[in-house]
PDB file of C-alpha atoms and ligand atoms in Angstrom:
ATOM      1  CA  MET A   1     -89.814  57.152 -68.230  1.00 70.00           C
ATOM      2  CA  ALA A   2     -90.517  57.096 -64.487  1.00 84.00           C
ATOM      3  CA  THR A   3     -88.707  58.949 -61.732  1.00 95.00           C
ATOM      4  CA  GLN A   4     -85.478  57.172 -60.883  1.00 98.00           C
ATOM      5  CA  ARG A   5     -82.690  57.425 -58.337  1.00 98.00           C
ATOM      6  CA  THR A   6     -78.986  57.257 -58.959  1.00 98.00           C
ATOM      7  CA  PHE A   7     -75.989  57.260 -56.632  1.00 99.00           C
ATOM      8  CA  SER A   8     -73.265  59.883 -57.059  1.00 99.00           C
ATOM      9  CA  ILE A   9     -69.850  60.456 -55.512  1.00 99.00           C
ATOM     10  CA  ILE A  10     -67.963  63.723 -55.820  1.00 99.00           C
ATOM     11  CA  LYS A  11     -64.433  62.289 -55.681  1.00 98.00           C
ATOM     12  CA  PRO A  12     -61.367  63.556 -53.726  1.00 98.00           C
ATOM     13  CA  ASP A  13     -59.858  65.535 -56.638  1.00 98.00           C
ATOM     14  CA  ALA A  14     -63.083  67.547 -56.921  1.00 98.00           C
ATOM     15  CA  THR A  15     -63.504  68.173 -53.184  1.00 98.00           C
ATOM     16  CA  ALA A  16     -59.825  69.217 -53.015  1.00 98.00           C
ATOM     17  CA  GLY A  17     -60.445  71.657 -55.863  1.00 98.00           C
ATOM     18  CA  ASN A  18     -63.473  73.064 -54.017  1.00 98.00           C
ATOM     19  CA  HIS A  19     -65.760  72.143 -56.922  1.00 98.00           C
ATOM     20  CA  THR A  20     -68.645  70.649 -54.899  1.00 98.00           C
ATOM     21  CA  GLY A  21     -70.920  73.640 -55.433  1.00 98.00           C
ATOM     22  CA  ALA A  22     -70.125  73.950 -59.144  1.00 98.00           C
ATOM     23  CA  ILE A  23     -70.795  70.237 -59.661  1.00 99.00           C
ATOM     24  CA  ASN A  24     -74.044  70.432 -57.691  1.00 99.00           C
ATOM     25  CA  SER A  25     -75.077  73.351 -59.868  1.00 98.00           C
ATOM     26  CA  LEU A  26     -74.522  71.288 -63.044  1.00 98.00           C
ATOM     27  CA  ILE A  27     -76.515  68.422 -61.489  1.00 98.00           C
ATOM     28  CA  GLU A  28     -79.425  70.725 -60.671  1.00 98.00           C
ATOM     29  CA  LYS A  29     -79.316  72.492 -64.036  1.00 98.00           C
ATOM     30  CA  ALA A  30     -79.702  69.055 -65.657  1.00 98.00           C
ATOM     31  CA  GLY A  31     -83.022  68.636 -63.855  1.00 98.00           C
ATOM     32  CA  LEU A  32     -81.785  66.243 -61.176  1.00 98.00           C
ATOM     33  CA  ARG A  33     -82.679  66.798 -57.515  1.00 98.00           C
ATOM     34  CA  ILE A  34     -80.120  66.137 -54.748  1.00 98.00           C
ATOM     35  CA  VAL A  35     -82.344  64.223 -52.300  1.00 98.00           C
ATOM     36  CA  ALA A  36     -79.538  63.060 -49.959  1.00 98.00           C
ATOM     37  CA  GLN A  37     -75.974  64.291 -49.493  1.00 98.00           C
ATOM     38  CA  ARG A  38     -73.155  63.738 -46.980  1.00 98.00           C
ATOM     39  CA  ARG A  39     -69.452  64.591 -46.946  1.00 98.00           C
ATOM     40  CA  VAL A  40     -67.460  61.599 -45.694  1.00 98.00           C
ATOM     41  CA  ARG A  41     -63.992  60.183 -45.519  1.00 98.00           C
ATOM     42  CA  MET A  42     -64.395  56.647 -46.865  1.00 98.00           C
ATOM     43  CA  THR A  43     -62.662  53.834 -45.048  1.00 98.00           C
ATOM     44  CA  ARG A  44     -60.523  51.408 -47.065  1.00 98.00           C
ATOM     45  CA  GLU A  45     -63.140  48.714 -46.340  1.00 98.00           C
ATOM     46  CA  GLN A  46     -65.954  50.891 -47.730  1.00 98.00           C
ATOM     47  CA  ALA A  47     -63.981  51.758 -50.873  1.00 98.00           C
ATOM     48  CA  GLU A  48     -62.923  48.131 -51.472  1.00 98.00           C
ATOM     49  CA  ARG A  49     -66.520  46.970 -51.125  1.00 98.00           C
ATOM     50  CA  PHE A  50     -67.849  49.759 -53.311  1.00 98.00           C
ATOM     51  CA  TYR A  51     -65.416  48.934 -56.138  1.00 98.00           C
ATOM     52  CA  ALA A  52     -65.388  45.131 -55.593  1.00 97.00           C
ATOM     53  CA  VAL A  53     -66.623  44.709 -59.192  1.00 97.00           C
ATOM     54  CA  HIS A  54     -63.238  46.082 -60.333  1.00 97.00           C
ATOM     55  CA  ALA A  55     -61.161  43.940 -57.925  1.00 98.00           C
ATOM     56  CA  GLU A  56     -59.405  42.056 -60.755  1.00 98.00           C
ATOM     57  CA  ARG A  57     -58.615  45.183 -62.777  1.00 98.00           C
ATOM     58  CA  PRO A  58     -54.985  46.398 -62.766  1.00 98.00           C
ATOM     59  CA  PHE A  59     -55.991  49.840 -61.461  1.00 97.00           C
ATOM     60  CA  TYR A  60     -58.022  48.551 -58.470  1.00 98.00           C
ATOM     61  CA  GLU A  61     -55.459  49.363 -55.757  1.00 98.00           C
ATOM     62  CA  GLU A  62     -54.799  52.788 -57.279  1.00 98.00           C
ATOM     63  CA  LEU A  63     -58.550  53.453 -57.434  1.00 98.00           C
ATOM     64  CA  VAL A  64     -59.177  52.427 -53.811  1.00 98.00           C
ATOM     65  CA  SER A  65     -56.185  54.447 -52.551  1.00 98.00           C
ATOM     66  CA  PHE A  66     -57.396  57.505 -54.460  1.00 98.00           C
ATOM     67  CA  MET A  67     -60.945  57.224 -53.112  1.00 98.00           C
ATOM     68  CA  ILE A  68     -59.679  57.254 -49.504  1.00 98.00           C
ATOM     69  CA  SER A  69     -57.078  59.984 -50.106  1.00 98.00           C
ATOM     70  CA  GLY A  70     -59.464  62.793 -49.154  1.00 98.00           C
ATOM     71  CA  PRO A  71     -63.081  63.614 -48.404  1.00 98.00           C
ATOM     72  CA  VAL A  72     -65.822  62.673 -50.837  1.00 99.00           C
ATOM     73  CA  VAL A  73     -69.445  63.781 -51.090  1.00 99.00           C
ATOM     74  CA  VAL A  74     -71.913  60.912 -51.439  1.00 99.00           C
ATOM     75  CA  GLN A  75     -75.285  61.783 -52.923  1.00 98.00           C
ATOM     76  CA  VAL A  76     -78.598  60.377 -54.058  1.00 99.00           C
ATOM     77  CA  LEU A  77     -79.965  62.103 -57.168  1.00 99.00           C
ATOM     78  CA  GLU A  78     -83.570  61.813 -58.245  1.00 98.00           C
ATOM     79  CA  GLY A  79     -85.286  62.652 -61.505  1.00 98.00           C
ATOM     80  CA  GLU A  80     -86.611  61.366 -64.761  1.00 98.00           C
ATOM     81  CA  ASP A  81     -84.218  58.791 -66.248  1.00 97.00           C
ATOM     82  CA  ALA A  82     -81.728  59.822 -63.535  1.00 98.00           C
ATOM     83  CA  VAL A  83     -79.114  57.098 -64.179  1.00 98.00           C
ATOM     84  CA  ALA A  84     -78.603  57.932 -67.860  1.00 98.00           C
ATOM     85  CA  ARG A  85     -79.122  61.645 -67.367  1.00 98.00           C
ATOM     86  CA  TYR A  86     -76.403  61.866 -64.714  1.00 98.00           C
ATOM     87  CA  ARG A  87     -73.980  59.870 -66.850  1.00 98.00           C
ATOM     88  CA  GLU A  88     -74.552  62.429 -69.615  1.00 98.00           C
ATOM     89  CA  VAL A  89     -73.781  65.274 -67.201  1.00 98.00           C
ATOM     90  CA  MET A  90     -70.644  63.429 -65.965  1.00 98.00           C
ATOM     91  CA  GLY A  91     -69.177  62.846 -69.418  1.00 98.00           C
ATOM     92  CA  ALA A  92     -66.864  60.037 -70.535  1.00 98.00           C
ATOM     93  CA  THR A  93     -64.681  58.222 -67.954  1.00 98.00           C
ATOM     94  CA  ASN A  94     -61.555  59.658 -69.607  1.00 98.00           C
ATOM     95  CA  PRO A  95     -61.770  63.475 -69.469  1.00 98.00           C
ATOM     96  CA  ASP A  96     -59.916  63.708 -72.815  1.00 97.00           C
ATOM     97  CA  GLU A  97     -62.933  62.005 -74.388  1.00 98.00           C
ATOM     98  CA  ALA A  98     -65.609  63.856 -72.390  1.00 98.00           C
ATOM     99  CA  ALA A  99     -67.972  66.221 -74.210  1.00 98.00           C
ATOM    100  CA  PRO A 100     -67.672  69.986 -73.660  1.00 98.00           C
ATOM    101  CA  GLY A 101     -69.613  71.249 -70.652  1.00 98.00           C
ATOM    102  CA  THR A 102     -69.606  67.900 -68.826  1.00 98.00           C
ATOM    103  CA  ILE A 103     -68.320  67.617 -65.251  1.00 98.00           C
ATOM    104  CA  ARG A 104     -65.333  65.504 -66.257  1.00 98.00           C
ATOM    105  CA  LYS A 105     -64.386  67.822 -69.129  1.00 98.00           C
ATOM    106  CA  LEU A 106     -64.550  70.817 -66.811  1.00 98.00           C
ATOM    107  CA  PHE A 107     -62.887  69.393 -63.690  1.00 98.00           C
ATOM    108  CA  ALA A 108     -61.261  65.952 -64.121  1.00 98.00           C
ATOM    109  CA  ARG A 109     -57.486  65.586 -64.190  1.00 93.00           C
ATOM    110  CA  SER A 110     -57.180  62.054 -65.591  1.00 98.00           C
ATOM    111  CA  VAL A 111     -59.029  58.777 -66.074  1.00 98.00           C
ATOM    112  CA  GLY A 112     -58.213  57.913 -62.459  1.00 97.00           C
ATOM    113  CA  GLU A 113     -58.893  61.294 -60.868  1.00 98.00           C
ATOM    114  CA  ASN A 114     -62.112  61.883 -62.753  1.00 98.00           C
ATOM    115  CA  SER A 115     -64.133  63.969 -60.270  1.00 98.00           C
ATOM    116  CA  VAL A 116     -67.374  61.979 -60.069  1.00 98.00           C
ATOM    117  CA  HIS A 117     -68.953  58.560 -59.933  1.00 98.00           C
ATOM    118  CA  GLY A 118     -72.449  57.747 -61.144  1.00 98.00           C
ATOM    119  CA  SER A 119     -74.281  54.417 -61.092  1.00 98.00           C
ATOM    120  CA  ASP A 120     -74.415  52.538 -64.403  1.00 98.00           C
ATOM    121  CA  ALA A 121     -77.930  51.010 -63.978  1.00 98.00           C
ATOM    122  CA  PRO A 122     -80.968  51.358 -61.676  1.00 98.00           C
ATOM    123  CA  GLU A 123     -80.126  48.014 -60.004  1.00 98.00           C
ATOM    124  CA  THR A 124     -76.539  49.094 -59.260  1.00 98.00           C
ATOM    125  CA  ALA A 125     -77.852  52.441 -58.006  1.00 98.00           C
ATOM    126  CA  ALA A 126     -80.023  50.668 -55.426  1.00 98.00           C
ATOM    127  CA  GLU A 127     -77.072  48.514 -54.277  1.00 98.00           C
ATOM    128  CA  GLU A 128     -74.776  51.539 -54.018  1.00 98.00           C
ATOM    129  CA  ILE A 129     -77.278  53.789 -52.220  1.00 98.00           C
ATOM    130  CA  VAL A 130     -77.777  51.322 -49.322  1.00 98.00           C
ATOM    131  CA  GLN A 131     -74.002  51.260 -48.723  1.00 98.00           C
ATOM    132  CA  PHE A 132     -74.173  54.908 -47.611  1.00 98.00           C
ATOM    133  CA  PHE A 133     -77.755  55.934 -46.850  1.00 98.00           C
ATOM    134  CA  SER A 134     -80.760  54.628 -44.978  1.00 98.00           C
ATOM    135  CA  GLU A 135     -84.190  55.370 -46.426  1.00 96.00           C
ATOM    136  CA  ALA A 136     -84.769  57.967 -43.662  1.00 97.00           C
ATOM    137  CA  ASP A 137     -81.762  59.982 -44.960  1.00 97.00           C
ATOM    138  CA  ILE A 138     -83.341  60.343 -48.414  1.00 98.00           C
ATOM    139  CA  VAL A 139     -85.855  63.151 -48.586  1.00 97.00           C
ATOM    140  CA  GLY A 140     -87.419  63.708 -51.992  1.00 92.00           C
TER     141      GLY A 140
HETATM  142  P1  LIG B   1     -67.654  55.430 -62.323  1.00 57.94           P
HETATM  143  O1  LIG B   1     -68.851  56.266 -62.423  1.00 57.94           O
HETATM  144  O2  LIG B   1     -66.618  55.990 -61.352  1.00 57.94           O
HETATM  145  O3  LIG B   1     -67.950  53.980 -62.095  1.00 57.94           O
HETATM  146  O4  LIG B   1     -66.943  55.582 -63.736  1.00 57.94           O
HETATM  147  P2  LIG B   1     -67.248  54.845 -65.094  1.00 57.94           P
HETATM  148  O5  LIG B   1     -68.455  53.980 -64.979  1.00 57.94           O
HETATM  149  O6  LIG B   1     -67.224  55.908 -66.125  1.00 57.94           O
HETATM  150  O7  LIG B   1     -65.966  53.935 -65.264  1.00 57.94           O
HETATM  151  P3  LIG B   1     -65.699  52.405 -64.839  1.00 57.94           P
HETATM  152  O8  LIG B   1     -66.851  51.866 -64.048  1.00 57.94           O
HETATM  153  O9  LIG B   1     -65.263  51.669 -66.051  1.00 57.94           O
HETATM  154  O10 LIG B   1     -64.444  52.567 -63.890  1.00 57.94           O
HETATM  155  C1  LIG B   1     -64.642  52.943 -62.535  1.00 57.94           C
HETATM  156  C2  LIG B   1     -63.596  53.940 -62.143  1.00 57.94           C
HETATM  157  O11 LIG B   1     -62.338  53.312 -62.167  1.00 57.94           O
HETATM  158  C3  LIG B   1     -63.439  55.149 -63.073  1.00 57.94           C
HETATM  159  O12 LIG B   1     -64.322  56.182 -62.808  1.00 57.94           O
HETATM  160  C4  LIG B   1     -62.034  55.568 -62.767  1.00 57.94           C
HETATM  161  O13 LIG B   1     -61.996  56.375 -61.607  1.00 57.94           O
HETATM  162  C5  LIG B   1     -61.354  54.261 -62.478  1.00 57.94           C
HETATM  163  N1  LIG B   1     -60.595  53.814 -63.650  1.00 57.94           N
HETATM  164  C6  LIG B   1     -61.067  53.282 -64.808  1.00 57.94           C
HETATM  165  N2  LIG B   1     -60.072  53.002 -65.649  1.00 57.94           N
HETATM  166  C7  LIG B   1     -58.929  53.371 -65.011  1.00 57.94           C
HETATM  167  C8  LIG B   1     -57.537  53.347 -65.338  1.00 57.94           C
HETATM  168  O14 LIG B   1     -57.148  52.923 -66.408  1.00 57.94           O
HETATM  169  N3  LIG B   1     -56.668  53.835 -64.368  1.00 57.94           N
HETATM  170  C9  LIG B   1     -57.091  54.297 -63.163  1.00 57.94           C
HETATM  171  N4  LIG B   1     -56.200  54.749 -62.247  1.00 57.94           N
HETATM  172  N5  LIG B   1     -58.385  54.338 -62.817  1.00 57.94           N
HETATM  173  C10 LIG B   1     -59.283  53.894 -63.712  1.00 57.94           C
HETATM  174 MG1  LIG B   2     -68.747  52.522 -63.428  1.00 57.94          MG
END
């Protein structure tokens, strides 16, 4: 399996809880390298575009409003099999179903306020990364 990149967001519930460092530690302990990182306040337009794939879902408005409710940390993670590896570290979408030791088990409050986002495929990762980073921002 070759080196891969994935896109990560530390969501507003986790920045509010001051968990950025603890989450980064779990990411690094899993063998992933944080090769780009920026703390931002997403605009509504950015959040709507980012989650456009969920536009027809009943929770879309709630999701967009949550993502702009506070600062987030956008990141590019690099490593072997990074997409799948990060999703393992994140745990299940619903924290009640997340495995012990995962980010969502440790920090998430609910299925909506679930602390982190991670890309679901290498192709989606590439599309998500360019929404927030230029190649010059990513230093491996
Ligand atoms: P992401 O890494 O954030 O994409 O999570 P995921 O891939 O585990 O879940 P999915 O792509 O199915 O859903 C995207 C996001 O929508 C989730 O992370 C949640 O924040 C949110 N979401 C999913 N289901 C619900 C729901 O029933 N209610 C609310 N409020 N939010 C939801
Ligand atoms: Mg998803």
